[in-house]
Amino acid sequence: MLIRFIATIVFLKLSKSEVVPLTDDNSHIVFSGEWFIKAYAPWCGACRSIAKPWNDLGAWAEGTEFNIAEIDITVGYQLSNQLLVSRIPTLFHVKDGVFTQYQGGRDLEAWKTFLMQKGSESLEPLSWYRRPGSPTMTVFGYLISFALKINDMQNYLTEEIGIPVVLSIILLIVAPIILSITLFLSSVWIIHKIWGKPKPVHAIGKQRAAKPRTGSQIQNEPNKEEIIQDSAEKKCQ
């Protein structure tokens, strides 16, 4: 926690003088304050074309309330997946956790005008279920991150180690399923051994029948001789 707090302070200070690179470790800082974020990829030509004016925007924002950041979608999986970035570059404005997608021009003056004139107020914010940090997008982001890590592991097994594709699929998919079933059956067996089987109904009945009767129960039971006498009297009548 202390290291994360120090990293947050450092990134907030850097945001006043340069573009802040966002990763999975520090992307939480965008949920407070006002941020202008660029989602990009290193191999994207359009992203490279706006790299310099974006850095100039970071220098311009020094000393203002605006924080300029960028996220490499090949590294910052969680935030970029929660933003559902489908094309790059894509720009997002964030103010106190409210996300909007920028739709204006892609030059320094257009960005400065957008920030100074509070252009985000005329944009419709992302729906609550699409907003990063919401329960739905948090779960979705983790699932996508998990799938991408599985894909990275599969590439490592096939390309670096040289394992055949079929065997790598078995190791990454079939083996975990078999392991999960084995763990489940083992848990059932352990619970069965600890708590035992439930007693059958007839055994419970025998146990109740063998239970000794109390004095009040014996006293309340009708006398056998009285039952015979009552039945004889009824016959005579």
PDB file of N, CA, C and O in Angstrom, residues 4 8 10 18 20 28 33 40-41 50 52 60 80 82 89 91 93-94 107 120 148 175 205 224 235:
ATOM      1  N   ARG A   4       2.335   1.826  -3.421  1.00  0.00           N
ATOM      2  CA  ARG A   4       1.308   2.299  -4.353  1.00  0.00           C
ATOM      3  C   ARG A   4       0.988   3.775  -4.098  1.00  0.00           C
ATOM      4  O   ARG A   4       0.785   4.541  -5.037  1.00  0.00           O
ATOM      5  N   THR A   8       1.555   6.821  -6.713  1.00  0.00           N
ATOM      6  CA  THR A   8       0.470   7.726  -7.086  1.00  0.00           C
ATOM      7  C   THR A   8       0.911   9.177  -6.980  1.00  0.00           C
ATOM      8  O   THR A   8       0.649   9.997  -7.873  1.00  0.00           O
ATOM      9  N   VAL A  10       3.968  10.361  -7.125  1.00  0.00           N
ATOM     10  CA  VAL A  10       4.974  10.639  -8.154  1.00  0.00           C
ATOM     11  C   VAL A  10       4.308  10.880  -9.498  1.00  0.00           C
ATOM     12  O   VAL A  10       4.628  11.838 -10.219  1.00  0.00           O
ATOM     13  N   GLU A  18       4.430  16.565 -17.828  1.00  0.00           N
ATOM     14  CA  GLU A  18       4.580  15.714 -18.997  1.00  0.00           C
ATOM     15  C   GLU A  18       3.412  14.747 -19.074  1.00  0.00           C
ATOM     16  O   GLU A  18       2.565  14.678 -18.182  1.00  0.00           O
ATOM     17  N   VAL A  20       1.518  11.451 -18.712  1.00  0.00           N
ATOM     18  CA  VAL A  20       1.646  10.344 -17.758  1.00  0.00           C
ATOM     19  C   VAL A  20       1.353   9.021 -18.469  1.00  0.00           C
ATOM     20  O   VAL A  20       0.259   8.855 -19.033  1.00  0.00           O
ATOM     21  N   HIS A  28      -5.477   3.654 -11.612  1.00  0.00           N
ATOM     22  CA  HIS A  28      -6.495   4.094 -10.653  1.00  0.00           C
ATOM     23  C   HIS A  28      -6.457   5.601 -10.408  1.00  0.00           C
ATOM     24  O   HIS A  28      -7.440   6.172  -9.909  1.00  0.00           O
ATOM     25  N   GLY A  33      -9.787  13.962 -10.112  1.00  0.00           N
ATOM     26  CA  GLY A  33      -9.258  15.065 -10.886  1.00  0.00           C
ATOM     27  C   GLY A  33      -9.756  15.037 -12.321  1.00  0.00           C
ATOM     28  O   GLY A  33     -10.686  14.306 -12.678  1.00  0.00           O
ATOM     29  N   TYR A  40      -3.532   4.239 -27.342  1.00  0.00           N
ATOM     30  CA  TYR A  40      -2.750   4.058 -28.566  1.00  0.00           C
ATOM     31  C   TYR A  40      -2.042   2.713 -28.544  1.00  0.00           C
ATOM     32  O   TYR A  40      -2.095   1.965 -27.551  1.00  0.00           O
ATOM     33  N   ALA A  41      -1.378   2.393 -29.640  1.00  0.00           N
ATOM     34  CA  ALA A  41      -0.512   1.220 -29.745  1.00  0.00           C
ATOM     35  C   ALA A  41       0.767   1.644 -30.458  1.00  0.00           C
ATOM     36  O   ALA A  41       0.725   2.489 -31.360  1.00  0.00           O
ATOM     37  N   ILE A  50       0.161  11.711 -34.053  1.00  0.00           N
ATOM     38  CA  ILE A  50      -0.278  12.699 -33.058  1.00  0.00           C
ATOM     39  C   ILE A  50       0.564  12.642 -31.785  1.00  0.00           C
ATOM     40  O   ILE A  50       0.233  13.288 -30.794  1.00  0.00           O
ATOM     41  N   LYS A  52       3.657  13.815 -31.154  1.00  0.00           N
ATOM     42  CA  LYS A  52       4.310  15.083 -30.815  1.00  0.00           C
ATOM     43  C   LYS A  52       3.310  16.131 -30.310  1.00  0.00           C
ATOM     44  O   LYS A  52       3.544  16.728 -29.251  1.00  0.00           O
ATOM     45  N   TRP A  60       1.930  22.009 -22.252  1.00  0.00           N
ATOM     46  CA  TRP A  60       1.023  23.152 -22.097  1.00  0.00           C
ATOM     47  C   TRP A  60       0.206  23.053 -20.806  1.00  0.00           C
ATOM     48  O   TRP A  60      -0.078  24.064 -20.159  1.00  0.00           O
ATOM     49  N   SER A  80      -7.752  -0.226 -20.612  1.00  0.00           N
ATOM     50  CA  SER A  80      -8.118  -0.194 -22.033  1.00  0.00           C
ATOM     51  C   SER A  80      -9.247  -1.176 -22.334  1.00  0.00           C
ATOM     52  O   SER A  80     -10.129  -0.886 -23.148  1.00  0.00           O
ATOM     53  N   GLN A  82     -11.571  -2.087 -20.150  1.00  0.00           N
ATOM     54  CA  GLN A  82     -12.781  -1.536 -19.553  1.00  0.00           C
ATOM     55  C   GLN A  82     -13.336  -0.382 -20.396  1.00  0.00           C
ATOM     56  O   GLN A  82     -14.547  -0.133 -20.400  1.00  0.00           O
ATOM     57  N   PRO A  89      -5.990   5.839 -32.744  1.00  0.00           N
ATOM     58  CA  PRO A  89      -6.053   6.330 -31.359  1.00  0.00           C
ATOM     59  C   PRO A  89      -7.470   6.755 -30.974  1.00  0.00           C
ATOM     60  O   PRO A  89      -8.255   7.199 -31.824  1.00  0.00           O
ATOM     61  N   LEU A  91      -9.451   9.033 -27.820  1.00  0.00           N
ATOM     62  CA  LEU A  91      -9.219   9.970 -26.719  1.00  0.00           C
ATOM     63  C   LEU A  91     -10.411   9.972 -25.769  1.00  0.00           C
ATOM     64  O   LEU A  91     -11.568   9.955 -26.202  1.00  0.00           O
ATOM     65  N   HIS A  93     -11.965  11.790 -22.074  1.00  0.00           N
ATOM     66  CA  HIS A  93     -11.885  12.824 -21.043  1.00  0.00           C
ATOM     67  C   HIS A  93     -12.506  12.257 -19.766  1.00  0.00           C
ATOM     68  O   HIS A  93     -13.569  11.634 -19.799  1.00  0.00           O
ATOM     69  N   VAL A  94     -11.846  12.470 -18.658  1.00  0.00           N
ATOM     70  CA  VAL A  94     -12.330  11.974 -17.368  1.00  0.00           C
ATOM     71  C   VAL A  94     -12.301  13.118 -16.365  1.00  0.00           C
ATOM     72  O   VAL A  94     -11.285  13.806 -16.228  1.00  0.00           O
ATOM     73  N   ASP A 107      -5.600  17.860 -33.168  1.00  0.00           N
ATOM     74  CA  ASP A 107      -4.442  18.755 -33.205  1.00  0.00           C
ATOM     75  C   ASP A 107      -4.382  19.513 -31.884  1.00  0.00           C
ATOM     76  O   ASP A 107      -5.354  19.521 -31.103  1.00  0.00           O
ATOM     77  N   SER A 120     -16.257  18.776 -22.622  1.00  0.00           N
ATOM     78  CA  SER A 120     -16.780  17.482 -22.179  1.00  0.00           C
ATOM     79  C   SER A 120     -18.212  17.588 -21.674  1.00  0.00           C
ATOM     80  O   SER A 120     -18.948  16.596 -21.670  1.00  0.00           O
ATOM     81  N   LEU A 148      -6.153 -12.791 -22.340  1.00  0.00           N
ATOM     82  CA  LEU A 148      -4.927 -12.356 -23.012  1.00  0.00           C
ATOM     83  C   LEU A 148      -3.687 -13.008 -22.406  1.00  0.00           C
ATOM     84  O   LEU A 148      -2.736 -13.355 -23.118  1.00  0.00           O
ATOM     85  N   ALA A 175      -6.248 -29.584 -19.022  1.00  0.00           N
ATOM     86  CA  ALA A 175      -5.633 -29.917 -17.725  1.00  0.00           C
ATOM     87  C   ALA A 175      -6.266 -29.143 -16.567  1.00  0.00           C
ATOM     88  O   ALA A 175      -6.575 -29.738 -15.528  1.00  0.00           O
ATOM     89  N   GLY A 205     -35.666 -44.541  13.470  1.00  0.00           N
ATOM     90  CA  GLY A 205     -36.843 -45.078  14.151  1.00  0.00           C
ATOM     91  C   GLY A 205     -36.480 -46.064  15.234  1.00  0.00           C
ATOM     92  O   GLY A 205     -37.046 -46.048  16.328  1.00  0.00           O
ATOM     93  N   LYS A 224     -53.345 -52.445  31.017  1.00  0.00           N
ATOM     94  CA  LYS A 224     -53.764 -53.534  30.149  1.00  0.00           C
ATOM     95  C   LYS A 224     -55.059 -54.176  30.651  1.00  0.00           C
ATOM     96  O   LYS A 224     -55.953 -54.531  29.881  1.00  0.00           O
ATOM     97  N   LYS A 235     -69.052 -55.499  24.903  1.00  0.00           N
ATOM     98  CA  LYS A 235     -69.663 -56.676  24.309  1.00  0.00           C
ATOM     99  C   LYS A 235     -70.967 -57.028  24.993  1.00  0.00           C
ATOM    100  O   LYS A 235     -71.948 -57.453  24.342  1.00  0.00           O
TER     101      LYS A 235
END
